[in-house]
Amino acid sequence: MSTDAIVLLKDEHKEIRKTFRAFEKAGEKAYASKKRLVDRMIELLTVHTYIENEVMYPRVRDLLPDLEDDVLESYEEHHVADVLVLELSAMKPEDERFTAKTTVLIENVEHHMAEEEEDWFPKVREGLGRKQLQDLGAEMLRARAKAPRRPSQPGAVKKVVKAVTG
Ligand SMILES: [Fe+2]
Ligand SMILES: [Fe+2]
């Protein structure tokens, strides 16, 4: 089985996009499905940003110093998503700002994933060999097994604090 880091991350992006499209199709008052979809989104995003923050980004920063600015910008984009996810996790689907906040989360994450996929992941593939990308992917799978699944879990909270303290 391939554990290519970029393939793994793009597969997760695909899963995340599926929940976005389903949310956009849900009826205005389809509260139960909207809630279920946002819960799923929160879980996928919490796990995904965790493995990128803990494994992908620090390794890329070490191995490919030219990409440092892209990595730092991406940490900040994750942080914006973390804040929205944290707020959404405390809201009810009937709340006035629930749909608006989810829409802004979707817009932000779409922009971020497009930048990763089109902008700097190709440079990572160019800079790292196949073997390094396989090892990185294997390390991400190990991190995924212990990743937080809700924004209130310790690993996720630590990430929010780190966004400010570095
Ligand atoms: Fe990311
Ligand atoms: Fe990503």
PDB file of C-alpha atoms and ligand atoms in Angstrom:
ATOM      1  CA  MET A   1       0.000   0.000   0.000  1.00  0.00           C
ATOM      2  CA  SER A   2       1.277   3.456  -0.884  1.00  0.00           C
ATOM      3  CA  THR A   3       1.765   5.785   2.031  1.00  0.00           C
ATOM      4  CA  ASP A   4       2.857   8.734  -0.121  1.00  0.00           C
ATOM      5  CA  ALA A   5       2.289  11.747   2.129  1.00  0.00           C
ATOM      6  CA  ILE A   6       0.770  13.950  -0.572  1.00  0.00           C
ATOM      7  CA  VAL A   7      -1.570  11.216  -1.801  1.00  0.00           C
ATOM      8  CA  LEU A   8      -2.790  10.669   1.780  1.00  0.00           C
ATOM      9  CA  LEU A   9      -3.410  14.355   2.358  1.00  0.00           C
ATOM     10  CA  LYS A  10      -5.223  14.798  -0.965  1.00  0.00           C
ATOM     11  CA  ASP A  11      -7.466  11.819  -0.137  1.00  0.00           C
ATOM     12  CA  GLU A  12      -8.400  13.551   3.107  1.00  0.00           C
ATOM     13  CA  HIS A  13      -9.076  16.787   1.200  1.00  0.00           C
ATOM     14  CA  LYS A  14     -11.496  14.808  -1.000  1.00  0.00           C
ATOM     15  CA  GLU A  15     -13.391  13.526   2.055  1.00  0.00           C
ATOM     16  CA  ILE A  16     -13.536  17.036   3.476  1.00  0.00           C
ATOM     17  CA  ARG A  17     -14.883  18.433   0.167  1.00  0.00           C
ATOM     18  CA  LYS A  18     -17.614  15.777   0.151  1.00  0.00           C
ATOM     19  CA  THR A  19     -18.985  17.080   3.442  1.00  0.00           C
ATOM     20  CA  PHE A  20     -18.805  20.663   2.085  1.00  0.00           C
ATOM     21  CA  ARG A  21     -20.826  19.800  -1.046  1.00  0.00           C
ATOM     22  CA  ALA A  22     -23.394  17.872   1.007  1.00  0.00           C
ATOM     23  CA  PHE A  23     -23.788  20.799   3.410  1.00  0.00           C
ATOM     24  CA  GLU A  24     -24.331  23.201   0.512  1.00  0.00           C
ATOM     25  CA  LYS A  25     -27.058  20.925  -0.864  1.00  0.00           C
ATOM     26  CA  ALA A  26     -28.864  20.520   2.464  1.00  0.00           C
ATOM     27  CA  GLY A  27     -32.104  22.438   2.782  1.00  0.00           C
ATOM     28  CA  GLU A  28     -32.152  25.651   4.813  1.00  0.00           C
ATOM     29  CA  LYS A  29     -34.155  23.988   7.590  1.00  0.00           C
ATOM     30  CA  ALA A  30     -32.633  20.500   7.359  1.00  0.00           C
ATOM     31  CA  TYR A  31     -31.218  20.995  10.844  1.00  0.00           C
ATOM     32  CA  ALA A  32     -30.509  17.353  11.646  1.00  0.00           C
ATOM     33  CA  SER A  33     -28.480  16.724   8.488  1.00  0.00           C
ATOM     34  CA  LYS A  34     -26.706  20.068   8.740  1.00  0.00           C
ATOM     35  CA  LYS A  35     -25.677  19.249  12.297  1.00  0.00           C
ATOM     36  CA  ARG A  36     -24.497  15.756  11.301  1.00  0.00           C
ATOM     37  CA  LEU A  37     -22.483  17.156   8.380  1.00  0.00           C
ATOM     38  CA  VAL A  38     -20.850  19.862  10.474  1.00  0.00           C
ATOM     39  CA  ASP A  39     -19.938  17.274  13.147  1.00  0.00           C
ATOM     40  CA  ARG A  40     -18.300  15.167  10.446  1.00  0.00           C
ATOM     41  CA  MET A  41     -16.522  18.238   9.015  1.00  0.00           C
ATOM     42  CA  ILE A  42     -15.216  19.122  12.470  1.00  0.00           C
ATOM     43  CA  GLU A  43     -13.860  15.622  13.009  1.00  0.00           C
ATOM     44  CA  LEU A  44     -12.187  15.437   9.580  1.00  0.00           C
ATOM     45  CA  LEU A  45     -10.677  18.915   9.905  1.00  0.00           C
ATOM     46  CA  THR A  46      -9.464  18.368  13.467  1.00  0.00           C
ATOM     47  CA  VAL A  47      -7.629  15.190  12.467  1.00  0.00           C
ATOM     48  CA  HIS A  48      -6.322  16.599   9.181  1.00  0.00           C
ATOM     49  CA  THR A  49      -4.897  19.839  10.534  1.00  0.00           C
ATOM     50  CA  TYR A  50      -3.387  17.902  13.433  1.00  0.00           C
ATOM     51  CA  ILE A  51      -1.349  15.559  11.233  1.00  0.00           C
ATOM     52  CA  GLU A  52      -0.275  18.409   8.976  1.00  0.00           C
ATOM     53  CA  ASN A  53       0.744  20.555  11.951  1.00  0.00           C
ATOM     54  CA  GLU A  54       2.499  17.746  13.803  1.00  0.00           C
ATOM     55  CA  VAL A  55       4.203  15.945  10.922  1.00  0.00           C
ATOM     56  CA  MET A  56       3.956  17.382   7.414  1.00  0.00           C
ATOM     57  CA  TYR A  57       4.607  21.051   8.091  1.00  0.00           C
ATOM     58  CA  PRO A  58       7.550  20.702  10.533  1.00  0.00           C
ATOM     59  CA  ARG A  59       9.293  18.118   8.295  1.00  0.00           C
ATOM     60  CA  VAL A  60       8.830  20.255   5.182  1.00  0.00           C
ATOM     61  CA  ARG A  61      10.140  23.274   7.031  1.00  0.00           C
ATOM     62  CA  ASP A  62      13.277  21.343   8.061  1.00  0.00           C
ATOM     63  CA  LEU A  63      13.912  19.642   4.745  1.00  0.00           C
ATOM     64  CA  LEU A  64      12.930  22.447   2.357  1.00  0.00           C
ATOM     65  CA  PRO A  65      13.775  25.801   3.972  1.00  0.00           C
ATOM     66  CA  ASP A  66      12.684  27.665   0.819  1.00  0.00           C
ATOM     67  CA  LEU A  67       9.085  26.750   1.628  1.00  0.00           C
ATOM     68  CA  GLU A  68       9.184  28.282   5.095  1.00  0.00           C
ATOM     69  CA  ASP A  69       6.861  31.191   4.172  1.00  0.00           C
ATOM     70  CA  ASP A  70       4.284  28.815   2.685  1.00  0.00           C
ATOM     71  CA  VAL A  71       4.394  26.688   5.823  1.00  0.00           C
ATOM     72  CA  LEU A  72       3.999  29.676   8.146  1.00  0.00           C
ATOM     73  CA  GLU A  73       1.073  31.030   6.123  1.00  0.00           C
ATOM     74  CA  SER A  74      -0.548  27.619   6.206  1.00  0.00           C
ATOM     75  CA  TYR A  75      -0.253  27.411   9.999  1.00  0.00           C
ATOM     76  CA  GLU A  76      -2.177  30.693  10.170  1.00  0.00           C
ATOM     77  CA  GLU A  77      -4.851  29.432   7.782  1.00  0.00           C
ATOM     78  CA  HIS A  78      -5.250  26.350   9.983  1.00  0.00           C
ATOM     79  CA  HIS A  79      -5.606  28.629  12.957  1.00  0.00           C
ATOM     80  CA  VAL A  80      -8.455  30.556  11.331  1.00  0.00           C
ATOM     81  CA  ALA A  81     -10.178  27.226  10.626  1.00  0.00           C
ATOM     82  CA  ASP A  82      -9.532  26.099  14.243  1.00  0.00           C
ATOM     83  CA  VAL A  83     -11.269  29.181  15.624  1.00  0.00           C
ATOM     84  CA  LEU A  84     -14.341  28.680  13.400  1.00  0.00           C
ATOM     85  CA  VAL A  85     -14.426  24.939  14.178  1.00  0.00           C
ATOM     86  CA  LEU A  86     -14.214  25.608  17.894  1.00  0.00           C
ATOM     87  CA  GLU A  87     -17.109  28.089  17.728  1.00  0.00           C
ATOM     88  CA  LEU A  88     -19.226  25.826  15.514  1.00  0.00           C
ATOM     89  CA  SER A  89     -18.727  22.890  17.850  1.00  0.00           C
ATOM     90  CA  ALA A  90     -20.529  24.856  20.557  1.00  0.00           C
ATOM     91  CA  MET A  91     -23.448  25.945  18.337  1.00  0.00           C
ATOM     92  CA  LYS A  92     -26.821  24.492  17.434  1.00  0.00           C
ATOM     93  CA  PRO A  93     -27.889  24.251  13.784  1.00  0.00           C
ATOM     94  CA  GLU A  94     -30.883  26.486  14.525  1.00  0.00           C
ATOM     95  CA  ASP A  95     -28.614  29.319  15.700  1.00  0.00           C
ATOM     96  CA  GLU A  96     -28.813  32.399  13.518  1.00  0.00           C
ATOM     97  CA  ARG A  97     -25.104  32.351  12.613  1.00  0.00           C
ATOM     98  CA  PHE A  98     -24.600  28.587  12.256  1.00  0.00           C
ATOM     99  CA  THR A  99     -24.985  28.433   8.467  1.00  0.00           C
ATOM    100  CA  ALA A 100     -23.086  31.681   7.875  1.00  0.00           C
ATOM    101  CA  LYS A 101     -20.173  30.490  10.002  1.00  0.00           C
ATOM    102  CA  THR A 102     -20.094  27.123   8.253  1.00  0.00           C
ATOM    103  CA  THR A 103     -20.102  28.869   4.869  1.00  0.00           C
ATOM    104  CA  VAL A 104     -17.129  31.021   5.879  1.00  0.00           C
ATOM    105  CA  LEU A 105     -15.317  27.920   7.168  1.00  0.00           C
ATOM    106  CA  ILE A 106     -15.931  26.190   3.829  1.00  0.00           C
ATOM    107  CA  GLU A 107     -14.671  29.212   1.850  1.00  0.00           C
ATOM    108  CA  ASN A 108     -11.527  29.474   3.959  1.00  0.00           C
ATOM    109  CA  VAL A 109     -10.698  25.793   3.855  1.00  0.00           C
ATOM    110  CA  GLU A 110     -11.361  25.554   0.090  1.00  0.00           C
ATOM    111  CA  HIS A 111      -8.903  28.392  -0.485  1.00  0.00           C
ATOM    112  CA  HIS A 112      -6.350  26.755   1.807  1.00  0.00           C
ATOM    113  CA  MET A 113      -6.614  23.287   0.260  1.00  0.00           C
ATOM    114  CA  ALA A 114      -6.320  24.749  -3.240  1.00  0.00           C
ATOM    115  CA  GLU A 115      -3.130  26.563  -2.222  1.00  0.00           C
ATOM    116  CA  GLU A 116      -1.680  23.378  -0.779  1.00  0.00           C
ATOM    117  CA  GLU A 117      -2.578  21.270  -3.805  1.00  0.00           C
ATOM    118  CA  GLU A 118      -1.715  23.748  -6.542  1.00  0.00           C
ATOM    119  CA  ASP A 119       0.970  25.881  -4.975  1.00  0.00           C
ATOM    120  CA  TRP A 120       3.273  24.217  -2.592  1.00  0.00           C
ATOM    121  CA  PHE A 121       2.623  20.451  -2.425  1.00  0.00           C
ATOM    122  CA  PRO A 122       4.007  20.177  -5.991  1.00  0.00           C
ATOM    123  CA  LYS A 123       7.183  21.869  -4.761  1.00  0.00           C
ATOM    124  CA  VAL A 124       7.334  19.378  -1.878  1.00  0.00           C
ATOM    125  CA  ARG A 125       7.036  16.488  -4.333  1.00  0.00           C
ATOM    126  CA  GLU A 126       9.817  17.979  -6.399  1.00  0.00           C
ATOM    127  CA  GLY A 127      12.055  18.589  -3.384  1.00  0.00           C
ATOM    128  CA  LEU A 128      11.616  15.261  -1.594  1.00  0.00           C
ATOM    129  CA  GLY A 129      12.255  11.851  -3.066  1.00  0.00           C
ATOM    130  CA  ARG A 130       9.658   9.116  -3.322  1.00  0.00           C
ATOM    131  CA  LYS A 131      11.183   7.336  -0.319  1.00  0.00           C
ATOM    132  CA  GLN A 132      11.011  10.453   1.875  1.00  0.00           C
ATOM    133  CA  LEU A 133       7.367  11.008   0.932  1.00  0.00           C
ATOM    134  CA  GLN A 134       6.564   7.376   1.813  1.00  0.00           C
ATOM    135  CA  ASP A 135       8.266   7.702   5.205  1.00  0.00           C
ATOM    136  CA  LEU A 136       6.494  10.980   5.862  1.00  0.00           C
ATOM    137  CA  GLY A 137       3.163   9.357   5.021  1.00  0.00           C
ATOM    138  CA  ALA A 138       3.858   6.417   7.337  1.00  0.00           C
ATOM    139  CA  GLU A 139       4.655   8.862  10.121  1.00  0.00           C
ATOM    140  CA  MET A 140       1.389  10.724   9.419  1.00  0.00           C
ATOM    141  CA  LEU A 141      -0.597   7.495   9.692  1.00  0.00           C
ATOM    142  CA  ARG A 142       0.935   6.869  13.116  1.00  0.00           C
ATOM    143  CA  ALA A 143       0.043  10.426  14.164  1.00  0.00           C
ATOM    144  CA  ARG A 144      -3.495   9.976  12.826  1.00  0.00           C
ATOM    145  CA  ALA A 145      -4.038   7.050  15.198  1.00  0.00           C
ATOM    146  CA  LYS A 146      -3.556   9.335  18.191  1.00  0.00           C
ATOM    147  CA  ALA A 147      -4.972  12.541  16.703  1.00  0.00           C
ATOM    148  CA  PRO A 148      -7.695  14.470  18.568  1.00  0.00           C
ATOM    149  CA  ARG A 149     -11.128  14.192  16.957  1.00  0.00           C
ATOM    150  CA  ARG A 150     -12.862  17.077  18.674  1.00  0.00           C
ATOM    151  CA  PRO A 151     -11.518  20.630  19.053  1.00  0.00           C
ATOM    152  CA  SER A 152     -11.900  20.387  22.852  1.00  0.00           C
ATOM    153  CA  GLN A 153      -9.442  17.485  23.170  1.00  0.00           C
ATOM    154  CA  PRO A 154      -5.963  18.337  24.558  1.00  0.00           C
ATOM    155  CA  GLY A 155      -3.985  17.863  21.327  1.00  0.00           C
ATOM    156  CA  ALA A 156      -6.318  20.256  19.515  1.00  0.00           C
ATOM    157  CA  VAL A 157      -6.291  22.864  22.275  1.00  0.00           C
ATOM    158  CA  LYS A 158      -2.473  22.774  22.372  1.00  0.00           C
ATOM    159  CA  LYS A 159      -2.458  23.631  18.674  1.00  0.00           C
ATOM    160  CA  VAL A 160      -4.606  26.728  19.230  1.00  0.00           C
ATOM    161  CA  VAL A 161      -2.282  27.940  21.989  1.00  0.00           C
ATOM    162  CA  LYS A 162       0.786  27.277  19.821  1.00  0.00           C
ATOM    163  CA  ALA A 163      -0.618  29.495  17.072  1.00  0.00           C
ATOM    164  CA  VAL A 164      -0.086  32.467  19.365  1.00  0.00           C
ATOM    165  CA  THR A 165       3.024  31.479  21.315  1.00  0.00           C
ATOM    166  CA  GLY A 166       4.933  29.833  18.417  1.00  0.00           C
TER     167      GLY A 166
HETATM  168 FE    FE B   1      -3.560  22.364   5.560  1.00  0.00          FE
HETATM  169 FE    FE B   2      -4.414  19.845   3.856  1.00  0.00          FE
END
